[in-house]
Coordinates of C-alpha atoms in Angstrom, one line a residue:
M28 CA 2.5 1.5 5.8
D29 CA 5.2 4.1 6.4
L30 CA 3.4 7.2 7.7
A31 CA 6.3 9.7 7.3
F32 CA 4.5 11.4 4.4
L33 CA 1.8 12.5 6.8
H34 CA 4.1 14.8 8.9
P35 CA 2.8 18.0 7.2
L36 CA -0.6 17.3 8.5
Y37 CA 0.5 17.6 12.1
E38 CA 2.6 20.8 11.8
H39 CA -0.6 22.8 12.2
Q40 CA -3.6 22.8 14.5
G41 CA -7.0 22.0 13.1
P42 CA -9.8 21.8 12.4
W43 CA -9.3 19.9 9.2
A44 CA -11.3 19.0 6.1
S45 CA -10.6 15.4 5.0
V46 CA -12.1 14.1 1.7
Y47 CA -11.6 10.9 -0.2
V48 CA -13.0 10.8 -3.8
G49 CA -12.6 8.5 -6.8
T50 CA -11.3 9.6 -10.2
P51 CA -14.3 10.3 -12.4
P52 CA -14.8 8.0 -15.5
R53 CA -13.6 9.4 -18.8
T54 CA -16.8 10.4 -20.4
E55 CA -18.1 13.4 -22.2
D56 CA -20.1 14.4 -19.2
A57 CA -17.3 13.8 -16.7
P58 CA -16.1 17.4 -16.3
H59 CA -19.6 18.7 -15.5
E60 CA -20.3 15.7 -13.2
R61 CA -17.0 16.4 -11.3
H62 CA -17.9 20.1 -11.0
L63 CA -21.3 19.1 -9.4
A64 CA -19.6 16.6 -7.2
A65 CA -17.0 19.1 -6.0
V66 CA -19.7 21.6 -5.2
A67 CA -21.6 19.0 -3.3
V68 CA -18.5 18.1 -1.2
A69 CA -17.9 21.8 -0.4
R70 CA -21.5 22.2 0.6
E71 CA -21.3 19.2 2.9
L72 CA -18.1 20.5 4.5
S73 CA -19.8 23.8 5.1
R74 CA -22.8 22.0 6.7
Q75 CA -20.4 20.3 9.1
G76 CA -18.9 23.7 10.1
A77 CA -16.0 24.2 7.7
D78 CA -15.0 27.8 6.9
E79 CA -15.6 29.2 3.5
D80 CA -12.0 29.5 2.4
T81 CA -11.3 25.8 3.2
C82 CA -14.5 24.8 1.3
V83 CA -13.3 26.7 -1.7
A84 CA -9.8 25.2 -1.6
V85 CA -11.2 21.7 -1.4
R86 CA -13.7 22.4 -4.2
E87 CA -11.0 23.7 -6.5
A88 CA -8.7 20.7 -5.8
L89 CA -11.5 18.3 -6.6
E90 CA -12.4 20.0 -9.8
E91 CA -8.8 19.5 -10.9
L92 CA -9.4 15.8 -10.8
R93 CA -11.4 16.0 -14.0
H94 CA -8.0 16.3 -15.7
S95 CA -6.3 13.6 -13.7
S96 CA -5.1 10.4 -15.3
E97 CA -4.8 8.6 -12.0
P98 CA -6.8 5.4 -12.0
H99 CA -8.3 5.5 -8.5
G100 CA -8.6 8.9 -6.9
R101 CA -7.2 11.2 -4.3
A102 CA -7.5 12.1 -0.6
V103 CA -7.5 15.9 0.1
F104 CA -6.6 17.4 3.5
A105 CA -7.1 21.1 3.9
R106 CA -7.3 23.7 6.7
A107 CA -7.4 27.5 6.9
G108 CA -8.1 27.8 3.1
E109 CA -5.2 25.7 2.0
V110 CA -4.8 22.1 0.7
V111 CA -1.9 20.8 2.8
L112 CA -1.7 17.2 1.4
D113 CA -3.4 15.4 -1.5
P114 CA -2.0 11.9 -1.9
P115 CA -3.2 9.6 -4.7
L116 CA -5.2 6.5 -3.8
T117 CA -4.1 3.0 -4.7
R118 CA -7.7 1.7 -4.5
F119 CA -11.0 3.2 -5.7
P120 CA -13.1 4.2 -2.6
E121 CA -16.4 2.5 -2.4
A122 CA -18.0 5.8 -1.4
D123 CA -16.8 9.4 -1.0
V124 CA -15.6 10.3 2.5
I125 CA -16.2 13.9 3.7
R126 CA -15.3 14.9 7.2
W127 CA -14.6 18.1 9.1
G128 CA -12.9 17.5 12.5
T129 CA -10.2 18.3 15.0
L130 CA -7.7 16.0 13.3
P131 CA -7.2 14.9 9.7
H132 CA -9.2 11.7 9.2
T133 CA -6.2 9.6 8.0
A134 CA -7.4 6.1 9.0
P135 CA -8.9 5.4 5.5
L136 CA -5.5 5.8 4.0
L137 CA -4.4 2.5 5.4
E138 CA -7.0 0.8 3.1
L139 CA -7.1 3.2 0.2
A140 CA -3.5 4.3 -0.1
G141 CA -1.7 1.7 2.0
E142 CA 0.4 -1.2 0.9
D143 CA 1.3 -0.8 -2.8
P144 CA 3.6 -3.6 -3.8
V145 CA 5.8 -2.6 -6.7
C146 CA 6.5 -5.4 -9.1
V147 CA 8.8 -6.1 -12.1
V148 CA 7.0 -7.9 -14.9
A149 CA 9.6 -9.8 -16.9
Y150 CA 8.5 -10.8 -20.4
V151 CA 10.8 -13.7 -21.1
D152 CA 11.6 -15.5 -24.3
R153 CA 14.6 -17.5 -25.6
K154 CA 16.5 -14.4 -26.9
G155 CA 16.1 -12.1 -23.9
A156 CA 13.6 -10.2 -21.8
D157 CA 11.8 -6.9 -21.4
F158 CA 11.2 -5.6 -17.9
E159 CA 8.2 -3.4 -16.9
L160 CA 7.7 -1.8 -13.5
R161 CA 4.2 -1.8 -12.2
G162 CA 2.4 -0.3 -9.3
A163 CA -1.2 0.8 -8.4
L164 CA -0.6 4.1 -10.2
G165 CA 0.6 2.8 -13.5
R166 CA 3.5 1.2 -15.3
E167 CA 6.8 2.2 -16.9
D168 CA 9.6 0.6 -18.8
A169 CA 12.3 -0.9 -16.6
G170 CA 14.9 -2.0 -19.2
S171 CA 15.7 -5.1 -21.1
V172 CA 18.3 -7.7 -21.7
T173 CA 19.4 -9.3 -24.9
G174 CA 21.1 -12.7 -25.0
K175 CA 22.6 -14.8 -27.7
Q176 CA 20.4 -14.7 -30.8
W177 CA 21.5 -17.9 -32.5
P178 CA 21.0 -20.8 -32.3
V179 CA 17.7 -20.8 -30.4
H180 CA 15.5 -23.2 -32.3
R181 CA 15.9 -26.9 -32.5
T182 CA 15.6 -28.7 -35.7
S183 CA 13.2 -31.5 -36.3
T184 CA 15.8 -33.8 -37.7
A185 CA 16.6 -36.8 -35.5
D186 CA 19.7 -37.7 -37.4
W187 CA 22.8 -38.2 -35.2
S188 CA 24.6 -35.5 -37.1
E189 CA 22.2 -32.9 -35.7
R190 CA 23.0 -33.7 -32.0
H191 CA 25.8 -31.3 -31.8
F192 CA 23.6 -28.5 -33.1
Q193 CA 20.8 -29.4 -30.6
L194 CA 23.4 -29.2 -27.8
R195 CA 24.4 -25.7 -29.0
V196 CA 20.7 -24.7 -28.9
E197 CA 20.4 -26.0 -25.3
N198 CA 23.5 -24.1 -24.3
T199 CA 22.1 -20.9 -25.8
W200 CA 18.9 -21.3 -23.8
E201 CA 20.8 -21.8 -20.6
H202 CA 23.1 -18.9 -21.3
N203 CA 20.3 -16.5 -22.0
A204 CA 18.3 -17.7 -19.0
A205 CA 21.3 -16.9 -16.7
E206 CA 21.7 -13.5 -18.3
I207 CA 18.0 -12.7 -17.8
A208 CA 18.2 -13.8 -14.2
D209 CA 21.2 -11.7 -13.5
A210 CA 19.6 -8.6 -15.1
L211 CA 16.3 -9.2 -13.2
A212 CA 18.2 -9.5 -9.9
V213 CA 19.9 -6.1 -10.6
C214 CA 16.6 -4.6 -11.6
Q215 CA 15.0 -5.7 -8.4
E216 CA 17.8 -4.3 -6.3
E217 CA 17.6 -0.9 -8.2
T218 CA 13.8 -0.6 -8.0
G219 CA 13.2 -2.2 -4.6
A220 CA 10.5 -4.3 -6.2
D221 CA 8.4 -6.4 -3.9
L222 CA 7.5 -9.0 -6.6
L223 CA 9.0 -10.4 -9.7
I224 CA 6.4 -11.7 -12.2
L225 CA 7.7 -14.0 -15.0
V226 CA 5.7 -14.1 -18.2
G227 CA 6.5 -16.6 -21.0
D228 CA 6.3 -20.2 -21.7
E229 CA 6.7 -22.7 -18.9
R230 CA 10.2 -23.8 -19.7
E231 CA 11.5 -20.2 -20.1
K232 CA 9.9 -19.1 -16.8
R233 CA 11.2 -22.1 -14.9
S234 CA 14.7 -21.7 -16.3
V235 CA 14.9 -18.0 -15.2
H236 CA 13.3 -18.8 -11.8
D237 CA 15.9 -21.5 -11.1
R238 CA 18.8 -19.2 -11.8
L239 CA 17.7 -16.3 -9.7
P240 CA 19.5 -15.8 -6.3
K241 CA 17.8 -17.7 -3.5
R242 CA 17.1 -14.5 -1.6
L243 CA 14.6 -13.6 -4.4
H244 CA 12.8 -17.0 -4.8
D245 CA 10.0 -16.0 -2.4
L246 CA 9.3 -12.9 -4.4
V247 CA 8.8 -14.7 -7.7
V248 CA 5.4 -15.4 -9.3
E249 CA 5.0 -17.2 -12.6
A250 CA 2.0 -15.7 -14.5
E251 CA -0.5 -18.1 -15.8
H252 CA -1.2 -16.1 -19.0
G253 CA 1.2 -14.8 -21.7
A254 CA 2.0 -11.3 -22.9
G255 CA -0.8 -11.3 -25.4
S256 CA -3.6 -12.3 -23.0
R257 CA -6.1 -9.9 -21.6
L258 CA -6.0 -11.9 -18.4
L259 CA -2.3 -11.1 -17.7
D260 CA -3.3 -7.9 -15.9
E261 CA -5.5 -10.0 -13.6
D262 CA -2.6 -12.2 -12.9
V263 CA -0.5 -9.2 -11.9
E264 CA -3.2 -7.7 -9.7
R265 CA -3.9 -11.0 -8.0
A266 CA -0.2 -11.4 -7.2
R267 CA 0.0 -7.8 -5.8
T268 CA -3.2 -8.3 -3.7
G269 CA -1.9 -11.7 -2.4
Q270 CA 1.4 -10.1 -1.3
V271 CA -0.4 -7.4 0.7
R272 CA -2.7 -10.0 2.3
Q273 CA 0.1 -12.3 3.3
R274 CA 2.1 -9.5 4.9
A275 CA -1.0 -8.4 6.9
E276 CA -1.6 -12.0 8.0
R277 CA 2.0 -12.3 9.2
E278 CA 1.8 -9.1 11.2
L279 CA -1.5 -10.2 12.7
E280 CA 0.1 -13.6 13.7
R281 CA 2.9 -11.6 15.4
F282 CA 0.4 -9.5 17.2
L283 CA -1.6 -12.5 18.4
A284 CA 1.5 -14.3 19.7
A285 CA 2.8 -11.1 21.4
R286 CA -0.5 -10.7 23.4
A287 CA 0.6 -13.5 25.7
P288 CA 2.9 -12.4 28.6
G289 CA 6.6 -12.9 28.0
E290 CA 9.3 -14.1 30.4
D291 CA 9.0 -10.9 32.4
G292 CA 5.2 -11.4 32.7
R293 CA 4.3 -8.5 30.4
P294 CA 2.8 -8.8 26.9
G295 CA 4.6 -7.5 23.8
A296 CA 1.3 -6.2 22.4
V297 CA -1.7 -4.4 23.6
E298 CA -5.3 -3.8 22.4
G299 CA -8.2 -1.7 23.3
V300 CA -8.4 2.1 23.6
P301 CA -7.2 2.6 27.2
A302 CA -4.1 0.4 26.8
L303 CA -3.2 2.0 23.4
V304 CA -3.6 5.5 24.8
E305 CA -1.2 4.7 27.6
A306 CA 1.3 3.1 25.1
A307 CA 1.1 6.2 22.9
R308 CA 1.7 8.6 25.8
E309 CA 4.8 6.6 26.6
H310 CA 6.0 6.4 22.9
R311 CA 5.9 2.6 23.1
I312 CA 3.9 1.8 19.9
D313 CA 6.2 0.0 17.4
E314 CA 3.5 -0.8 14.9
L315 CA -0.2 0.2 14.9
L316 CA -2.8 -2.3 13.8
I317 CA -6.3 -1.2 12.7
R318 CA -9.2 -3.3 11.7
P319 CA -11.4 -1.1 9.5
D320 CA -14.7 -2.4 10.8
G321 CA -13.6 -2.2 14.5
A322 CA -16.0 -0.6 16.9
D323 CA -13.3 1.3 18.7
A324 CA -12.0 3.1 15.6
H325 CA -14.5 5.9 15.9
R326 CA -14.5 5.9 19.7
T327 CA -13.9 9.4 21.1
V328 CA -10.7 10.2 22.9
W329 CA -9.3 13.5 24.1
I330 CA -6.1 15.1 22.7
G331 CA -3.8 18.0 23.5
E332 CA -1.6 20.1 21.2
D333 CA 1.2 17.5 21.2
P334 CA 0.8 14.0 19.7
D335 CA 1.6 12.2 23.0
Q336 CA -1.1 14.2 24.8
L337 CA -4.1 12.0 24.6
A338 CA -6.4 10.4 27.2
V339 CA -9.6 8.4 27.4
R340 CA -11.2 11.2 29.6
R341 CA -10.8 14.9 29.4
T342 CA -10.1 15.2 33.1
E343 CA -7.0 12.9 32.6
L344 CA -5.4 15.5 30.4
K345 CA -6.0 18.2 33.0
I346 CA -4.4 16.0 35.6
L347 CA -1.4 15.6 33.2
G348 CA -1.1 19.4 33.0
E349 CA -2.7 20.0 29.6
Q350 CA -5.0 23.0 29.7
N351 CA -6.3 22.8 26.1
S352 CA -8.0 19.7 24.9
W353 CA -10.3 18.6 22.0
S354 CA -12.2 15.4 21.2
A355 CA -11.1 13.2 18.3
R356 CA -11.5 9.8 16.8
A357 CA -9.4 7.2 18.5
D358 CA -7.9 5.8 15.2
D359 CA -6.9 9.3 14.0
A360 CA -5.4 10.3 17.3
L361 CA -3.4 7.1 17.5
I362 CA -2.1 7.6 13.9
R363 CA -1.0 11.1 14.8
S364 CA 1.0 9.6 17.7
A365 CA 2.5 6.9 15.4
V366 CA 3.6 9.5 12.9
A367 CA 5.4 11.5 15.6
T368 CA 7.3 8.5 16.8
G369 CA 8.0 6.9 13.4
A370 CA 5.8 3.9 13.9
P371 CA 4.2 2.3 10.9
A372 CA 0.5 1.4 10.7
L373 CA -1.3 -1.5 9.0
S374 CA -4.8 -2.4 8.1
V375 CA -5.6 -6.0 9.2
T376 CA -8.5 -8.3 8.9
P377 CA -8.9 -11.8 10.4
A378 CA -7.6 -14.6 8.2
D379 CA -10.0 -16.8 6.3
G380 CA -11.9 -19.0 8.8
A381 CA -10.8 -17.0 11.8
S382 CA -13.3 -15.1 14.0
A383 CA -13.3 -11.4 14.4
E384 CA -12.3 -11.9 18.0
D385 CA -8.9 -13.1 16.8
A386 CA -8.2 -9.6 15.5
P387 CA -7.3 -6.7 17.9
V388 CA -10.2 -6.2 20.4
G389 CA -12.4 -3.4 19.1
G390 CA -10.3 -3.2 16.0
L391 CA -7.3 -1.3 17.5
G392 CA -4.0 -2.9 18.6
A393 CA -0.3 -2.4 18.7
L394 CA 3.0 -4.2 18.9
L395 CA 5.2 -2.6 21.5
R396 CA 8.7 -1.3 21.2
W397 CA 9.6 -2.6 24.6
A398 CA 7.5 -4.6 27.1

């Protein structure tokens, strides 16, 4: 996950209100229920020590969600009576998260607003194709392509005089498949789509797939169900989820391999809070890996005013010359450091059949920029 959009959160000192809520269902009682929920969130923030102006700002932002068409929900980050950032979520939170703390509680974003593969769904037939761009927040038209319109249907006559016509039909199919593939390749380049999902009959999908540039073959998924099936949406979501899982598994494999010392005797990856704190102070984190259920995620560390001022013990910051220090969660402090140095972060879980010990120890790890 590219963390650049979080920069506004670290331009001001805390404390911060961090709230994650799901979009309310569209029912007659939804506006009233959202009002009650917003009041409850503000009350909980106040109980945790938030100032009244910030509680009011969060409550008003949450009440606006009753008019939202977003399918999953939002995160709201506020301080000093102002909502600074309220990104949409790409997954519905299992439960509301409400926190008042030194730093914005950004770690849940890796799960709830993290990888959001964009895909082009191509509805293919013998005459052309319609393209649709889909992501977690909705769908939109992405163009179309029209091929030759005749002849596209074979005749049932087996007479030798029809062979020439049948050949013309075959040539039309091949021509249209090539045009669709060319247009789909252009659409992928223009949209930066992570997946290309082909919808149509088996021959049509295969013909287009085979004519796509080789660089795109690994991005292609052929949907099991057609455009009129209610199961097509499940095919699309399954493909998007699988793409996220595969990327996380690849990065975790990289991390596990990099834990072993290299030729110079030093590892290319570290894990555990002390090693990560040291790497963050030295701006060496190239990619931050967080296992959501890791025990170290909520471990307390100490931070200063700047993102690279962090330590396991408060006395360490004083030794480093930092006079002001505050306690913070380890995962949030490390994400702040990653944002400052342009490092991405990723939520990882052990692959199927692997033990939790194969993931970063304590749930926190990092690939290093230089060993």
